[in-house]
Short mmCIF file of C-alpha atoms and ligand atoms in Angstrom, two decimals:
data_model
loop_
_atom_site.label_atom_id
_atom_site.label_comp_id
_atom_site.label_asym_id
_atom_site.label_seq_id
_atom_site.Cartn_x
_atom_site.Cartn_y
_atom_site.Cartn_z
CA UNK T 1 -16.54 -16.39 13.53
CA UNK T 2 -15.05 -14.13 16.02
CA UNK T 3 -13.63 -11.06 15.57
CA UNK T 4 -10.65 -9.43 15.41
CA UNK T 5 -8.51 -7.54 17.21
CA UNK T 6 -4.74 -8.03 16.17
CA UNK T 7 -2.94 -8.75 13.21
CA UNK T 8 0.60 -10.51 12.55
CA UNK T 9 2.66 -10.05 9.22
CA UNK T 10 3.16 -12.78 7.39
CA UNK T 11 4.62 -12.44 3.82
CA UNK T 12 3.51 -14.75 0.94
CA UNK T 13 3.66 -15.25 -2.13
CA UNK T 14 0.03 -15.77 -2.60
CA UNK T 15 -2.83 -16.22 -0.30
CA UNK T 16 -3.71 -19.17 1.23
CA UNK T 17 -7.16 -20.63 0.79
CA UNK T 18 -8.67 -19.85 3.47
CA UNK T 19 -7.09 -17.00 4.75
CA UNK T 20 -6.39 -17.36 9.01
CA UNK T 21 -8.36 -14.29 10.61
CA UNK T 22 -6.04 -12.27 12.56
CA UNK T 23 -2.91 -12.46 9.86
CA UNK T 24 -2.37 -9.64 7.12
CA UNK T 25 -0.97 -11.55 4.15
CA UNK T 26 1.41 -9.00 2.16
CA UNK T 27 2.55 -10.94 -1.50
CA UNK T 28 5.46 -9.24 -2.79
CA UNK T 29 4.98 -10.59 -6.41
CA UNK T 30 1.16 -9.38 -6.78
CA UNK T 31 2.07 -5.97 -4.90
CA UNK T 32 -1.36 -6.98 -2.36
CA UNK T 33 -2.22 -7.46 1.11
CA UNK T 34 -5.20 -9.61 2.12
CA UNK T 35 -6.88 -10.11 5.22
CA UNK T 36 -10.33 -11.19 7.29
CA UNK T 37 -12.48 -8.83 7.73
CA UNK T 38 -11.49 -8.12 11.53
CA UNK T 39 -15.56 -7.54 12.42
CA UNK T 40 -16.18 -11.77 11.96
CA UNK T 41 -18.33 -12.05 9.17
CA UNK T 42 -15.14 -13.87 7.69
CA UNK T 43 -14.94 -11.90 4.89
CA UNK T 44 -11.23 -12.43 3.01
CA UNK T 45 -10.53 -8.31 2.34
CA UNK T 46 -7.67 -7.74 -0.49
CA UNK T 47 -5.96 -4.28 -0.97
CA UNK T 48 -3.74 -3.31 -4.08
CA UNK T 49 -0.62 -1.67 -2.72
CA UNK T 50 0.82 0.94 -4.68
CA UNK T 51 1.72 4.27 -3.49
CA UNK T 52 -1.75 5.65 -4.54
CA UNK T 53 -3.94 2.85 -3.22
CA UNK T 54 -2.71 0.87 0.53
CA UNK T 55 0.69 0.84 2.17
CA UNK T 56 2.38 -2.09 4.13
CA UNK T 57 4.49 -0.51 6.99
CA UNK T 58 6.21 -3.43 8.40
CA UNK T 59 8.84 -2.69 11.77
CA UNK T 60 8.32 -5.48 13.89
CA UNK T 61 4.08 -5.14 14.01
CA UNK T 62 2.48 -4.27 10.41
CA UNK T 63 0.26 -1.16 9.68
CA UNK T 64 -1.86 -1.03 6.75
CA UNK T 65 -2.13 2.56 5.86
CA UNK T 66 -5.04 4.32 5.21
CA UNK T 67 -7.72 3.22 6.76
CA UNK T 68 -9.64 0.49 5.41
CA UNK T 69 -13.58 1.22 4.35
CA UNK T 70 -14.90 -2.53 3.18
CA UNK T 71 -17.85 -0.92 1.51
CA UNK T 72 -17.55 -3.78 -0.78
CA UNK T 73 -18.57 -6.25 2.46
CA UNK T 74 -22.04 -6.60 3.84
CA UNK T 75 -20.92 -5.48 7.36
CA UNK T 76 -19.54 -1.65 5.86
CA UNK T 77 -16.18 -2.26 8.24
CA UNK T 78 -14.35 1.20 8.26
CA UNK T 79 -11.27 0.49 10.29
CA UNK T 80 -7.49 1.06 10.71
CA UNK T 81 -4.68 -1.27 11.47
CA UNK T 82 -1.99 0.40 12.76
CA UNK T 83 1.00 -1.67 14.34
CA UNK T 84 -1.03 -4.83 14.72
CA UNK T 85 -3.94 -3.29 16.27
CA UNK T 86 -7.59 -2.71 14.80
CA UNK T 87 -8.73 0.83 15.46
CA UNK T 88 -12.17 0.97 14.51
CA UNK T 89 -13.10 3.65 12.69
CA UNK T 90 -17.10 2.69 13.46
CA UNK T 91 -19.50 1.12 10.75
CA UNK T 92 -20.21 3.05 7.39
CA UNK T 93 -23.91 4.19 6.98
CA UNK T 94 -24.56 4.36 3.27
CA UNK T 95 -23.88 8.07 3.50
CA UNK T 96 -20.74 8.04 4.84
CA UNK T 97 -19.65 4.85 3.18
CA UNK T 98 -19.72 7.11 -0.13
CA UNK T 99 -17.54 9.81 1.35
CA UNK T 100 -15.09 8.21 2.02
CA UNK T 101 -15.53 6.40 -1.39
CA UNK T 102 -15.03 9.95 -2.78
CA UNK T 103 -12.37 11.06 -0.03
CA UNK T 104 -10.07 7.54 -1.58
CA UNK T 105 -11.12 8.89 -5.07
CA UNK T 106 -9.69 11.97 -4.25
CA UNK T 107 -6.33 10.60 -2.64
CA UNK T 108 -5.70 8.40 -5.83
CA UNK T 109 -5.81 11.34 -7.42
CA UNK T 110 -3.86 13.37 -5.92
CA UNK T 111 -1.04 10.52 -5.72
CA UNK T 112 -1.52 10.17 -9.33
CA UNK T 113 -0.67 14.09 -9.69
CA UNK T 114 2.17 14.26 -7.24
CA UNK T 115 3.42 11.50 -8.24
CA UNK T 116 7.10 11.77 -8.92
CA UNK T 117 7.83 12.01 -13.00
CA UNK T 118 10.23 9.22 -14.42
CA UNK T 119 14.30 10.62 -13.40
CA UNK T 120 15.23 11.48 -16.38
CA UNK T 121 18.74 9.92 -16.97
CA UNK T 122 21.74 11.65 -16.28
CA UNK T 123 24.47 12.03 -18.94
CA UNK T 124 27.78 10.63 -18.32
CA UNK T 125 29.32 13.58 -17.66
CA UNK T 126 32.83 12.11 -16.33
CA UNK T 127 32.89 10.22 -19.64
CA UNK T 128 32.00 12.78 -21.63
CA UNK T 129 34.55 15.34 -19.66
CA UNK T 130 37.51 12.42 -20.76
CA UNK T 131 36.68 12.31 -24.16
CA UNK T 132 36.57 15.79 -24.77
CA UNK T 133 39.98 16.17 -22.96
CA UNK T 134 41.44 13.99 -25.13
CA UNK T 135 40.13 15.55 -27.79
CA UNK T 136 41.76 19.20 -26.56
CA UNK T 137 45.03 17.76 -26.08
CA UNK T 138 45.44 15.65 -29.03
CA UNK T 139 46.26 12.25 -27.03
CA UNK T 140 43.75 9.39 -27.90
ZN1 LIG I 201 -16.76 -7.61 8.11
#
């Protein structure tokens, strides 16, 4: 198989068996992305998105943010894709393949801590405002 060096959005609702190299497949429903490996060894690559794992930036060409490290894959791809375009990030010797194992660790943690705390809701403070109005001036 040959590699790959661009990538079109195309939005699913699941993946297609097989994926097409050279398309990032973003399902709303499942909240994933999937994709060849862009190297050729064909390799179908899935990412969860959530705001601590992999972001879809879609404006015209897709970027799939940070980079991805398939140290899951046989061929220890480390690359980006950033508005359509594979910027390889080099392979992953076993050594580095754990950093940045540790460095994604890290960054899901940190998401997990800064992530923003459920709003807590807001009383209804026009209704509230009425009612006790009425109440002051004896009108119902
Ligand atoms: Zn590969």
């Amino acid at each position: 198989m040959r590699s790959t060096d661009r990538y079109v959005a195309q939005f699913v609702e699941s993946f297609p068996t097989p994926m097409e190299p050279g398309v990032l497949y973003i399902s709303a429903p499942y909240s994933t992305a999937g994709h060849i490996c862009p190297c050729g060894c064909g390799r179908e690559v899935v990412t969860k998105l959530s705001p601590a794992r992999y972001r879809v930036i879609f404006d015209g060409e897709v970027s799939l943010k940070p980079s991805v490290a398939a140290t899951g894959l046989p061929c220890n791809s480390h690359y980006f894709i950033t508005r359509g375009e594979v910027d390889w990030h080099g392979k992953l010797d076993a050594d580095r393949a754990a950093r940045v194992q540790a460095s994604d660790r890290r960054a899901v943690e940190s998401q997990r801590v800064a992530s923003p705390q459920t709003p807590t809701p807001q009383p209804p403070r026009a209704i509230w405002w009425a009612r006790l109005w009425r109440g002051v001036s004896g009108k119902s």
